[in-house]
Short mmCIF file of C-alpha atoms in Angstrom, two decimals:
data_model
loop_
_atom_site.label_atom_id
_atom_site.label_comp_id
_atom_site.label_asym_id
_atom_site.label_seq_id
_atom_site.Cartn_x
_atom_site.Cartn_y
_atom_site.Cartn_z
CA MET A 1386 0.00 0.00 0.00
CA ILE A 1387 2.75 2.46 0.99
CA THR A 1388 4.71 1.68 -2.17
CA TRP A 1389 1.49 1.97 -4.14
CA LEU A 1390 1.14 5.50 -2.81
CA LEU A 1391 4.82 6.49 -2.98
CA GLU A 1392 5.89 5.04 -6.30
CA PRO A 1393 4.19 7.67 -8.53
CA LEU A 1394 5.74 10.45 -6.44
CA HIS A 1395 9.14 9.70 -8.01
CA HIS A 1396 7.83 11.38 -11.14
CA ALA A 1397 7.67 15.17 -11.02
CA PHE A 1398 4.67 15.21 -13.36
CA MET A 1399 2.72 12.95 -10.97
CA VAL A 1400 3.48 15.14 -7.96
CA LYS A 1401 2.13 18.14 -9.88
CA ALA A 1402 -0.88 16.21 -11.16
CA LEU A 1403 -1.81 14.89 -7.72
CA GLY A 1404 -1.46 18.34 -6.14
CA VAL A 1405 -3.47 20.14 -8.82
CA SER A 1406 -6.22 17.50 -8.91
CA THR A 1407 -6.66 17.58 -5.16
CA LEU A 1408 -6.73 21.38 -5.04
CA VAL A 1409 -9.23 21.60 -7.89
CA GLY A 1410 -11.31 18.84 -6.32
CA CYS A 1411 -11.51 20.87 -3.11
CA VAL A 1412 -12.38 24.15 -4.82
CA CYS A 1413 -15.13 22.60 -6.93
CA ALA A 1414 -16.45 20.71 -3.89
CA VAL A 1415 -16.95 23.88 -1.84
CA LEU A 1416 -18.69 25.59 -4.73
CA SER A 1417 -20.82 22.51 -5.39
CA CYS A 1418 -22.49 22.90 -1.98
CA PHE A 1419 -23.84 26.29 -3.03
CA LEU A 1420 -24.82 25.17 -6.53
CA THR A 1421 -26.78 22.12 -5.39
CA LEU A 1422 -28.59 24.11 -2.68
CA LYS A 1423 -29.40 26.96 -5.06
CA GLY A 1424 -30.63 24.47 -7.69
CA TRP A 1425 -28.08 25.72 -10.19
CA ALA A 1426 -26.72 22.40 -11.47
CA LEU A 1427 -27.89 23.18 -14.99
CA MET A 1428 -26.42 26.67 -14.69
CA GLY A 1429 -23.10 25.09 -13.70
CA ASP A 1430 -23.25 22.89 -16.77
CA ALA A 1431 -24.06 25.91 -18.93
CA VAL A 1432 -21.32 28.18 -17.64
CA SER A 1433 -18.67 25.47 -17.75
CA HIS A 1434 -19.39 24.87 -21.46
CA ALA A 1435 -19.93 28.52 -22.35
CA VAL A 1436 -16.41 29.54 -21.28
CA LEU A 1437 -14.83 27.64 -24.19
CA PRO A 1438 -14.74 30.50 -26.74
CA GLY A 1439 -13.30 32.75 -24.04
CA VAL A 1440 -10.54 30.28 -23.32
CA VAL A 1441 -9.66 30.01 -27.02
CA LEU A 1442 -9.65 33.79 -27.53
CA ALA A 1443 -7.49 34.25 -24.45
CA TYR A 1444 -5.10 31.68 -25.90
CA TRP A 1445 -4.97 33.65 -29.17
CA LEU A 1446 -4.37 36.95 -27.46
CA GLY A 1447 -1.90 35.57 -24.94
CA LEU A 1448 -4.11 36.55 -21.99
CA PRO A 1449 -4.78 34.38 -18.93
CA PHE A 1450 -7.42 31.72 -19.66
CA ALA A 1451 -9.24 32.74 -16.50
CA LEU A 1452 -9.95 36.21 -17.91
CA GLY A 1453 -11.44 34.89 -21.15
CA ALA A 1454 -13.48 32.28 -19.31
CA PHE A 1455 -14.74 34.86 -16.84
CA VAL A 1456 -15.90 37.25 -19.58
CA PHE A 1457 -17.64 34.58 -21.64
CA GLY A 1458 -19.18 32.90 -18.60
CA LEU A 1459 -20.80 36.18 -17.62
CA MET A 1460 -21.79 36.92 -21.23
CA ALA A 1461 -23.59 33.59 -21.44
CA VAL A 1462 -25.43 34.21 -18.18
CA THR A 1463 -26.43 37.72 -19.22
CA LEU A 1464 -27.68 36.43 -22.57
CA ILE A 1465 -29.67 33.69 -20.83
CA GLY A 1466 -31.30 36.30 -18.59
CA PHE A 1467 -32.00 38.60 -21.54
CA ILE A 1468 -33.61 35.95 -23.76
CA GLN A 1469 -35.68 34.72 -20.86
CA GLN A 1470 -37.04 38.18 -20.12
CA GLN A 1471 -37.71 39.14 -23.70
CA THR A 1472 -39.25 35.95 -25.11
CA ARG A 1473 -41.73 33.31 -24.00
CA VAL A 1474 -39.16 30.49 -24.23
CA LYS A 1475 -38.80 28.58 -20.94
CA GLU A 1476 -35.70 28.83 -18.76
CA ASP A 1477 -34.19 25.34 -19.22
CA THR A 1478 -34.65 25.67 -22.98
CA VAL A 1479 -32.87 29.03 -23.01
CA ILE A 1480 -30.00 27.67 -20.90
CA GLY A 1481 -29.57 24.66 -23.20
CA LEU A 1482 -29.74 26.84 -26.27
CA VAL A 1483 -27.21 29.44 -25.13
CA PHE A 1484 -24.57 27.12 -23.70
CA THR A 1485 -24.51 24.78 -26.67
CA GLY A 1486 -24.29 27.82 -28.94
CA PHE A 1487 -21.32 29.20 -27.02
CA PHE A 1488 -19.69 25.79 -26.85
CA ALA A 1489 -20.09 25.30 -30.60
CA LEU A 1490 -18.55 28.72 -31.23
CA GLY A 1491 -15.66 27.65 -29.04
CA LEU A 1492 -15.21 24.46 -31.07
CA VAL A 1493 -15.17 26.44 -34.32
CA LEU A 1494 -12.56 28.86 -32.98
CA LEU A 1495 -10.52 26.03 -31.51
CA SER A 1496 -10.48 23.97 -34.70
CA LYS A 1497 -9.12 27.02 -36.56
CA THR A 1498 -6.09 27.36 -34.33
CA ALA A 1499 -5.15 24.37 -32.29
CA SER A 1500 -4.15 20.83 -33.09
CA SER A 1501 -6.53 18.01 -32.33
CA VAL A 1502 -4.34 17.14 -29.34
CA ASP A 1503 -4.97 20.57 -27.78
CA LEU A 1504 -8.66 20.16 -28.46
CA MET A 1505 -8.72 16.84 -26.62
CA HIS A 1506 -6.82 18.38 -23.71
CA ILE A 1507 -9.27 21.22 -23.28
CA LEU A 1508 -12.31 18.99 -23.61
CA PHE A 1509 -11.08 16.09 -21.50
CA GLY A 1510 -8.25 17.48 -19.40
CA ASN A 1511 -4.55 16.78 -19.37
CA VAL A 1512 -3.43 17.00 -15.80
CA LEU A 1513 -0.48 14.65 -16.32
CA GLY A 1514 1.04 17.08 -18.79
CA ILE A 1515 0.24 20.33 -16.99
CA SER A 1516 2.74 23.13 -17.60
CA ASP A 1517 4.17 25.26 -14.81
CA ARG A 1518 2.35 28.30 -16.12
CA ASP A 1519 -1.00 26.50 -16.04
CA LEU A 1520 -0.14 25.11 -12.63
CA TRP A 1521 0.35 28.59 -11.19
CA GLN A 1522 -2.78 29.86 -12.88
CA THR A 1523 -4.78 27.02 -11.31
CA VAL A 1524 -3.31 27.70 -7.88
CA ILE A 1525 -4.05 31.45 -8.05
CA VAL A 1526 -7.58 30.99 -9.36
CA SER A 1527 -8.26 28.34 -6.70
CA LEU A 1528 -7.02 30.58 -3.92
CA ILE A 1529 -9.13 33.53 -5.13
CA THR A 1530 -12.21 31.29 -5.18
CA LEU A 1531 -11.60 29.73 -1.77
CA ILE A 1532 -10.80 33.04 -0.05
CA THR A 1533 -13.85 34.76 -1.55
CA ILE A 1534 -16.13 31.96 -0.38
CA ALA A 1535 -14.52 31.87 3.06
CA LEU A 1536 -15.14 35.60 3.53
CA LEU A 1537 -18.63 35.81 2.04
CA HIS A 1538 -20.10 32.37 2.77
CA ARG A 1539 -22.77 33.72 5.13
CA ASP A 1540 -24.11 36.13 2.50
CA LEU A 1541 -23.98 33.39 -0.14
CA ILE A 1542 -25.89 30.94 2.07
CA LEU A 1543 -28.55 33.55 2.77
CA PHE A 1544 -28.75 34.33 -0.95
CA CYS A 1545 -29.28 30.64 -1.76
CA PHE A 1546 -31.79 30.09 1.04
CA ASP A 1547 -33.89 33.24 1.03
CA PRO A 1548 -33.09 35.93 -1.56
CA THR A 1549 -36.20 37.89 -0.57
CA HIS A 1550 -34.98 38.36 2.98
CA ALA A 1551 -31.50 39.13 1.67
CA ARG A 1552 -32.92 42.00 -0.39
CA THR A 1553 -35.11 43.41 2.36
CA ILE A 1554 -32.08 43.79 4.64
CA GLY A 1555 -30.12 45.57 1.94
CA LEU A 1556 -27.94 42.83 0.42
CA ASN A 1557 -27.35 43.25 -3.30
CA THR A 1558 -28.70 39.94 -4.57
CA THR A 1559 -27.91 40.74 -8.21
CA LEU A 1560 -24.29 41.23 -7.23
CA LEU A 1561 -24.27 38.01 -5.16
CA SER A 1562 -25.80 36.11 -8.06
CA TYR A 1563 -23.08 37.36 -10.41
CA LEU A 1564 -20.44 36.68 -7.79
CA LEU A 1565 -21.51 33.04 -7.59
CA LEU A 1566 -21.50 32.82 -11.39
CA ALA A 1567 -18.08 34.46 -11.55
CA LEU A 1568 -16.72 31.92 -9.05
CA LEU A 1569 -18.26 29.23 -11.23
CA SER A 1570 -16.42 30.53 -14.31
CA LEU A 1571 -13.15 30.75 -12.38
CA SER A 1572 -13.36 27.23 -10.98
CA THR A 1573 -14.21 25.94 -14.45
CA VAL A 1574 -10.89 27.34 -15.61
CA ALA A 1575 -9.14 25.79 -12.64
CA ALA A 1576 -10.69 22.41 -13.40
CA LEU A 1577 -10.07 22.65 -17.13
CA GLN A 1578 -6.63 21.08 -16.87
CA THR A 1579 -7.73 18.31 -14.57
CA VAL A 1580 -10.96 16.89 -15.91
CA GLY A 1581 -11.61 19.05 -18.97
CA ILE A 1582 -14.60 21.21 -19.86
CA ILE A 1583 -17.00 18.32 -20.43
CA LEU A 1584 -16.62 16.79 -16.98
CA VAL A 1585 -16.16 19.96 -14.90
CA VAL A 1586 -19.82 19.99 -14.08
CA ALA A 1587 -19.52 16.60 -12.35
CA MET A 1588 -16.96 18.05 -9.94
CA LEU A 1589 -19.26 21.03 -9.43
CA ILE A 1590 -22.29 18.93 -8.53
CA THR A 1591 -21.46 15.45 -7.25
CA PRO A 1592 -19.61 16.31 -3.99
CA GLY A 1593 -22.32 18.79 -2.97
CA ALA A 1594 -25.11 16.37 -3.82
CA THR A 1595 -23.40 13.58 -1.87
CA ALA A 1596 -22.77 15.75 1.18
CA TYR A 1597 -26.39 16.95 1.05
CA LEU A 1598 -27.49 13.34 1.61
CA LEU A 1599 -25.13 12.97 4.55
CA SER A 1600 -25.71 16.08 6.63
CA ASP A 1601 -28.33 18.57 7.78
CA ARG A 1602 -25.76 21.16 8.82
CA PHE A 1603 -24.18 23.42 6.24
CA GLY A 1604 -20.73 23.49 7.85
CA ILE A 1605 -20.57 19.70 8.01
CA MET A 1606 -21.91 19.46 4.48
CA VAL A 1607 -18.98 21.56 3.24
CA LEU A 1608 -16.47 19.42 5.15
CA ILE A 1609 -17.91 16.20 3.71
CA ALA A 1610 -17.91 17.68 0.20
CA LEU A 1611 -14.31 18.83 0.67
CA ALA A 1612 -13.17 15.41 1.83
CA MET A 1613 -14.96 13.77 -1.04
CA GLY A 1614 -13.80 16.23 -3.70
CA GLY A 1615 -10.20 16.24 -2.50
CA LEU A 1616 -9.83 12.51 -1.81
CA GLY A 1617 -11.84 11.57 -4.88
CA SER A 1618 -9.51 13.59 -7.11
CA LEU A 1619 -6.39 12.29 -5.37
CA LEU A 1620 -7.41 8.64 -5.55
CA GLY A 1621 -8.80 9.05 -9.07
CA THR A 1622 -5.43 10.36 -10.23
CA TYR A 1623 -3.61 7.41 -8.60
CA ILE A 1624 -5.99 4.91 -10.17
CA SER A 1625 -5.64 6.50 -13.60
CA TYR A 1626 -1.84 6.23 -13.24
CA TYR A 1627 -1.91 2.53 -12.45
CA LEU A 1628 -4.61 1.60 -14.96
CA ASP A 1629 -3.21 4.00 -17.57
CA VAL A 1630 -6.63 5.51 -18.29
CA SER A 1631 -8.16 9.01 -18.47
CA THR A 1632 -7.56 10.95 -15.23
CA GLY A 1633 -10.66 13.10 -15.49
CA GLY A 1634 -12.77 10.06 -16.26
CA CYS A 1635 -11.39 8.18 -13.23
CA ILE A 1636 -12.05 11.06 -10.85
CA VAL A 1637 -15.63 11.51 -11.97
CA VAL A 1638 -16.43 7.77 -12.01
CA LEU A 1639 -15.03 7.48 -8.48
CA GLN A 1640 -17.09 10.45 -7.25
CA THR A 1641 -20.23 9.04 -8.85
CA VAL A 1642 -19.65 5.68 -7.12
CA ILE A 1643 -19.30 7.49 -3.77
CA PHE A 1644 -22.55 9.32 -4.47
CA LEU A 1645 -24.35 6.03 -5.20
CA LEU A 1646 -23.01 4.52 -1.97
CA ALA A 1647 -24.20 7.57 -0.02
CA MET A 1648 -27.58 7.37 -1.71
CA ILE A 1649 -28.00 3.80 -0.47
CA PHE A 1650 -26.28 3.90 2.93
CA ALA A 1651 -26.67 7.52 4.18
CA PRO A 1652 -27.74 7.24 7.83
CA LYS A 1653 -30.78 9.53 7.58
CA HIS A 1654 -31.56 10.32 3.96
CA GLY A 1655 -30.34 7.06 2.37
CA LEU A 1656 -32.55 4.50 0.67
CA LEU A 1657 -31.91 1.87 3.36
CA ALA A 1658 -32.73 4.29 6.18
CA LYS A 1659 -35.94 5.26 4.42
CA ALA A 1660 -36.91 1.63 3.87
CA ARG A 1661 -36.42 0.95 7.56
CA SER A 1662 -38.70 3.78 8.67
CA PRO A 1663 -41.70 3.72 6.33
CA LEU A 1664 -43.41 6.53 8.23
CA SER A 1665 -41.02 9.29 7.26
CA MET B 798 -40.84 67.68 13.47
CA ILE B 799 -43.91 66.12 11.94
CA SER B 800 -43.66 62.34 12.24
CA SER B 801 -44.11 60.58 8.90
CA PRO B 802 -46.58 57.72 8.48
CA ALA B 803 -45.05 54.24 8.87
CA ILE B 804 -46.18 53.29 5.39
CA ASP B 805 -46.86 55.94 2.77
CA LEU B 806 -47.79 54.91 -0.78
CA GLN B 807 -48.62 57.66 -3.28
CA ASP B 808 -50.26 56.67 -6.57
CA VAL B 809 -48.21 53.45 -6.77
CA THR B 810 -48.63 51.77 -10.16
CA VAL B 811 -46.94 48.51 -11.18
CA ALA B 812 -47.16 46.55 -14.43
CA TYR B 813 -45.77 43.17 -15.50
CA HIS B 814 -45.58 42.54 -19.24
CA HIS B 815 -48.04 45.33 -20.17
CA HIS B 816 -50.48 44.03 -17.59
CA LEU B 817 -51.41 46.31 -14.69
CA ALA B 818 -50.82 44.52 -11.40
CA LEU B 819 -51.48 47.56 -9.21
CA HIS B 820 -53.11 50.76 -10.31
CA GLY B 821 -52.82 54.09 -8.52
CA VAL B 822 -52.51 52.82 -4.97
CA THR B 823 -52.49 55.54 -2.34
CA LEU B 824 -52.32 54.36 1.22
CA GLN B 825 -51.09 55.77 4.51
CA LEU B 826 -50.75 53.78 7.69
CA PRO B 827 -49.65 55.31 11.00
CA ALA B 828 -47.10 53.47 13.14
CA GLY B 829 -48.60 50.99 15.57
CA THR B 830 -51.28 49.63 13.25
CA ILE B 831 -52.22 46.08 12.36
CA CYS B 832 -53.65 46.11 8.87
CA GLY B 833 -55.18 43.20 6.97
CA VAL B 834 -54.61 43.04 3.22
CA VAL B 835 -57.52 41.12 1.77
CA GLY B 836 -58.13 40.03 -1.80
CA MET B 837 -58.32 37.08 -4.15
CA ASN B 838 -55.29 35.22 -5.43
CA GLY B 839 -53.75 37.37 -8.14
CA ALA B 840 -55.44 40.52 -6.87
CA GLY B 841 -52.09 42.18 -6.24
CA LYS B 842 -51.48 41.43 -2.56
CA SER B 843 -47.96 40.15 -3.15
CA THR B 844 -47.23 42.97 -5.61
CA LEU B 845 -48.27 45.42 -2.92
CA PHE B 846 -45.82 43.75 -0.52
CA LYS B 847 -43.09 43.85 -3.15
CA ALA B 848 -43.72 47.54 -3.69
CA ILE B 849 -43.37 48.17 0.05
CA MET B 850 -40.13 46.14 0.13
CA GLY B 851 -38.90 48.10 -2.89
CA PHE B 852 -38.58 45.08 -5.20
CA VAL B 853 -40.66 46.22 -8.17
CA LYS B 854 -40.17 49.05 -10.59
CA LEU B 855 -42.90 51.62 -10.23
CA ILE B 856 -44.39 53.06 -13.39
CA ARG B 857 -45.77 55.89 -11.32
CA GLY B 858 -45.85 56.98 -7.73
CA GLN B 859 -43.57 56.60 -4.76
CA VAL B 860 -43.13 54.54 -1.62
CA ARG B 861 -41.86 55.91 1.69
CA ILE B 862 -41.36 53.90 4.88
CA HIS B 863 -41.11 56.15 7.94
CA GLY B 864 -40.43 58.91 5.45
CA LEU B 865 -37.41 57.15 3.95
CA PRO B 866 -36.77 55.98 0.37
CA ARG B 867 -35.99 52.36 -0.60
CA GLN B 868 -32.19 52.35 -0.22
CA GLN B 869 -32.30 53.67 3.31
CA VAL B 870 -35.18 51.41 4.28
CA GLN B 871 -33.16 48.38 3.14
CA ARG B 872 -29.90 49.60 4.63
CA GLN B 873 -31.58 50.02 8.01
CA SER B 874 -33.50 46.70 7.72
CA LEU B 875 -36.73 48.56 8.49
CA VAL B 876 -39.02 46.05 6.77
CA ALA B 877 -39.22 42.34 7.59
CA TYR B 878 -40.99 39.76 5.44
CA VAL B 879 -42.48 36.53 6.79
CA PRO B 880 -42.83 34.22 3.76
CA GLN B 881 -45.45 31.61 2.95
CA SER B 882 -44.31 28.13 3.87
CA GLU B 883 -44.61 26.91 0.27
CA ASP B 884 -41.95 29.39 -0.83
CA VAL B 885 -39.26 27.99 1.47
CA ASP B 886 -36.82 25.12 0.84
CA TRP B 887 -37.30 23.20 4.09
CA GLN B 888 -34.62 20.65 3.21
CA PHE B 889 -31.95 23.36 3.36
CA PRO B 890 -29.20 22.33 5.82
CA LEU B 891 -29.83 25.09 8.35
CA ARG B 892 -30.83 25.08 11.99
CA ILE B 893 -33.57 27.25 13.53
CA TRP B 894 -30.83 29.27 15.21
CA ASP B 895 -29.10 29.96 11.86
CA VAL B 896 -32.27 31.25 10.21
CA VAL B 897 -33.18 33.58 13.08
CA MET B 898 -29.59 34.85 13.13
CA MET B 899 -30.07 35.86 9.48
CA GLY B 900 -32.43 38.53 10.79
CA ARG B 901 -29.35 40.21 12.30
CA TYR B 902 -27.19 40.25 9.16
CA GLY B 903 -28.21 43.79 8.22
CA LYS B 904 -26.82 45.02 11.54
CA MET B 905 -23.50 43.13 11.37
CA ASN B 906 -20.20 43.97 9.68
CA TRP B 907 -19.64 42.70 6.13
CA LEU B 908 -18.21 39.39 7.36
CA ARG B 909 -21.48 38.85 9.28
CA GLN B 910 -19.73 37.97 12.52
CA PRO B 911 -22.33 37.87 15.29
CA THR B 912 -21.62 39.86 18.45
CA ALA B 913 -22.86 39.06 21.95
CA ARG B 914 -25.71 41.50 21.32
CA ASP B 915 -26.74 39.62 18.15
CA ARG B 916 -26.79 36.31 20.03
CA GLN B 917 -28.76 37.91 22.84
CA ARG B 918 -31.40 39.25 20.43
CA VAL B 919 -31.70 35.88 18.68
CA ARG B 920 -32.17 34.17 22.02
CA GLU B 921 -34.85 36.63 23.13
CA SER B 922 -36.69 36.29 19.82
CA LEU B 923 -36.63 32.49 20.01
CA GLU B 924 -37.91 32.61 23.58
CA GLN B 925 -40.71 34.99 22.55
CA VAL B 926 -42.04 32.53 19.98
CA GLU B 927 -41.36 29.57 22.30
CA LEU B 928 -38.83 27.86 20.03
CA TRP B 929 -35.70 28.22 22.16
CA PRO B 930 -35.59 24.50 23.12
CA LEU B 931 -35.76 23.55 19.41
CA ARG B 932 -33.00 25.90 18.23
CA HIS B 933 -30.66 23.09 17.09
CA ARG B 934 -33.26 21.33 14.94
CA GLN B 935 -32.94 21.32 11.18
CA ILE B 936 -35.69 23.62 9.86
CA GLY B 937 -37.56 20.83 8.05
CA GLU B 938 -38.16 19.04 11.36
CA LEU B 939 -40.62 21.69 12.54
CA SER B 940 -44.41 21.56 12.41
CA GLY B 941 -46.37 24.03 10.29
CA GLY B 942 -47.00 26.39 13.18
CA GLN B 943 -43.41 26.21 14.40
CA LYS B 944 -42.17 27.12 10.93
CA LYS B 945 -44.27 30.28 10.95
CA ARG B 946 -43.04 31.16 14.43
CA MET B 947 -39.42 30.73 13.32
CA PHE B 948 -39.81 33.40 10.63
CA LEU B 949 -41.67 35.61 13.08
CA ALA B 950 -38.67 35.25 15.41
CA ARG B 951 -36.38 36.26 12.55
CA ALA B 952 -38.47 39.41 12.01
CA PHE B 953 -38.23 40.18 15.75
CA ALA B 954 -34.47 39.61 15.72
CA GLN B 955 -34.26 42.03 12.80
CA GLU B 956 -35.91 44.72 14.98
CA ALA B 957 -37.91 45.81 11.94
CA GLN B 958 -40.38 48.68 12.17
CA VAL B 959 -42.69 47.19 9.56
CA LEU B 960 -43.64 43.49 9.38
CA LEU B 961 -45.16 41.96 6.26
CA LEU B 962 -46.78 38.56 6.81
CA ASP B 963 -47.89 36.45 3.86
CA GLU B 964 -50.80 34.14 4.76
CA PRO B 965 -49.43 33.65 8.29
CA PHE B 966 -52.31 31.52 9.55
CA ALA B 967 -52.45 28.99 6.71
CA GLY B 968 -51.93 25.48 8.09
CA VAL B 969 -51.48 26.74 11.65
CA ASP B 970 -53.20 25.19 14.68
CA VAL B 971 -55.47 27.27 16.92
CA LYS B 972 -52.96 27.44 19.78
CA THR B 973 -50.20 28.80 17.52
CA GLU B 974 -52.60 31.24 15.90
CA LYS B 975 -53.46 32.65 19.31
CA LEU B 976 -49.79 32.89 20.30
CA MET B 977 -48.95 34.65 17.05
CA ILE B 978 -51.81 37.13 17.39
CA ASP B 979 -50.71 37.93 20.96
CA LEU B 980 -47.15 38.49 19.74
CA LEU B 981 -48.32 40.73 16.90
CA MET B 982 -50.45 42.78 19.29
CA ALA B 983 -47.40 43.19 21.51
CA GLU B 984 -45.46 44.44 18.49
CA ARG B 985 -48.20 46.95 17.83
CA GLU B 986 -47.80 48.22 21.41
CA LYS B 987 -44.14 48.90 20.60
CA GLY B 988 -45.27 51.12 17.72
CA HIS B 989 -44.45 48.62 14.99
CA THR B 990 -46.66 48.36 11.93
CA ILE B 991 -47.92 45.00 10.71
CA LEU B 992 -49.45 44.09 7.37
CA ILE B 993 -51.08 40.68 7.02
CA SER B 994 -52.09 39.39 3.62
CA THR B 995 -54.82 36.78 3.53
CA HIS B 996 -57.87 35.58 1.68
CA ASP B 997 -59.34 34.32 4.95
CA LEU B 998 -61.71 37.02 6.17
CA ALA B 999 -62.78 35.42 9.42
CA SER B 1000 -59.42 35.65 11.14
CA MET B 1001 -58.98 39.33 10.34
CA THR B 1002 -61.87 41.01 12.07
CA THR B 1003 -60.82 40.20 15.61
CA PHE B 1004 -57.47 41.93 15.82
CA CYS B 1005 -56.93 44.12 12.75
CA ASP B 1006 -57.29 47.85 13.25
CA GLN B 1007 -57.52 48.53 9.54
CA VAL B 1008 -58.25 46.55 6.42
CA VAL B 1009 -57.21 47.12 2.83
CA LEU B 1010 -59.32 45.47 0.14
CA VAL B 1011 -57.23 44.82 -2.94
CA ASN B 1012 -58.24 44.03 -6.49
CA ARG B 1013 -55.58 45.39 -8.88
CA GLY B 1014 -55.84 48.56 -6.87
CA ILE B 1015 -57.28 49.50 -3.55
CA LEU B 1016 -61.06 49.17 -3.42
CA ALA B 1017 -61.47 50.34 0.12
CA TYR B 1018 -59.42 50.91 3.19
CA GLY B 1019 -60.10 52.02 6.70
CA ARG B 1020 -61.43 50.60 9.93
CA THR B 1021 -62.31 46.93 9.68
CA SER B 1022 -66.00 47.40 10.50
CA GLU B 1023 -66.41 50.12 7.89
CA VAL B 1024 -64.60 48.31 5.10
CA PHE B 1025 -66.15 44.87 5.47
CA THR B 1026 -69.48 45.74 3.85
CA PRO B 1027 -71.23 43.31 1.52
CA GLU B 1028 -70.76 45.66 -1.47
CA ASN B 1029 -67.03 46.05 -0.89
CA LEU B 1030 -66.45 42.35 -0.35
CA SER B 1031 -68.46 41.50 -3.40
CA ARG B 1032 -66.29 43.84 -5.48
CA ALA B 1033 -63.09 42.47 -3.97
CA PHE B 1034 -64.00 38.87 -4.64
CA GLU B 1035 -65.93 39.54 -7.84
CA GLY B 1036 -69.03 37.85 -6.51
CA SER B 1037 -67.26 34.58 -5.79
CA LEU B 1038 -67.70 34.96 -2.06
CA ARG B 1039 -70.90 34.09 -0.26
CA ILE B 1040 -71.72 36.79 2.24
CA PRO B 1041 -74.10 36.00 5.05
CA ARG B 1042 -77.22 38.08 4.62
CA ARG B 1043 -77.54 40.69 7.30
CA CYS B 1044 -80.79 40.65 9.33
CA ASP B 1045 -82.01 44.23 9.40
#
């Protein structure tokens, strides 16, 4: 077991990959608690796909990916809001329409510039080959996200739970809503290298959903999600090393399995617990 | 200094998608009033509340709470809203204590770190509504009446001057209803103003000082006994309400 854990650490690329995966797993896990409680899973999916053209343009212009992703993430959200207000089309339809449109635009731009290898890396992640520049970008973006949430978590919880009350006591709910979306765009960029754009949403939903089944206290929910996101990413990276398979795929499959186990065995909200107490 | 009315609406007009939700509402309530807001579903009761909270764009008119405009009302947490139970996510991983503490956020620093005074106020509010022993429960574990009392406690913790209650007696047992009415009357004694929206007429007459009849605008407002006439009620409910015939 010890050798199993230590052997990959002889390779510098594995040390980086394990560190980045774990960090990104933790960042996404914290955010996932807010997204699942707010009911924004679909929004997470949308924003994570919609950042693609921004990432490509940033690559063209030599700007940080995070900046491009941030701008396009917010553009997508604004467009979703605009279409919804101005037409009779329903919300989930508008979200699906806008994010696939943005994603397709990203694919077009990407196919014009990059090799098919780059394309695969952006879509499915390439944490084993992460460059030092991308590593630092991921670390900085992760820290910004974590610090912002640590400082403002009480406002964000209130915003998710009861936006009406938040407004009556003078909180700017529009700003909080955009803040949460901005954090979403940033963490998408952070997770880009690890699991790729397609699977980011899993990291942004699964830990929160699992923790939600396991706790009725927000603080504990975040800790469970953190443990799951961090450990899931760490173990997933190890497994992908030994099986020589996709890292992003491994991490997400592992997290999904943990979710299924929680769904069955959770002490209070699990299927077994419910079967045992038919009254509730 | 002339003291301003607690709630002062002048010609308030609101429209959603070219459809008038409220038309030319003028209403003044002095501090220390309990006022029932009565009307059918869709008559504009919740729009009226939103206008008072400053959530809707007014086509015409203005809203003043204790003489102050929206920004200052919100900054000072002057208005508290007690929501309908259906509008709340009861599975949310929060304890009773956490929710009542949210009433204090407007008075805290930007990191929302509670002081001893905040904790003291939350405790007093929970004791007032008799939920102190249940403060560590997850909110979904409460009964219908306890849920209402929790939000009432949050409004008390907020130390709001104006309380807006949306269908507060729906799904509430008689004992809780009595406790809540006693608490609201005590708030009135402190000079606070309370608006209660409902389509249940029977509960209003006993303790409301004033009644507002709403149907896309204000049909009538004033003392309960003067407003609750068969003609007014028939206009408010568009004939869908059976009114007991008066024996003259």
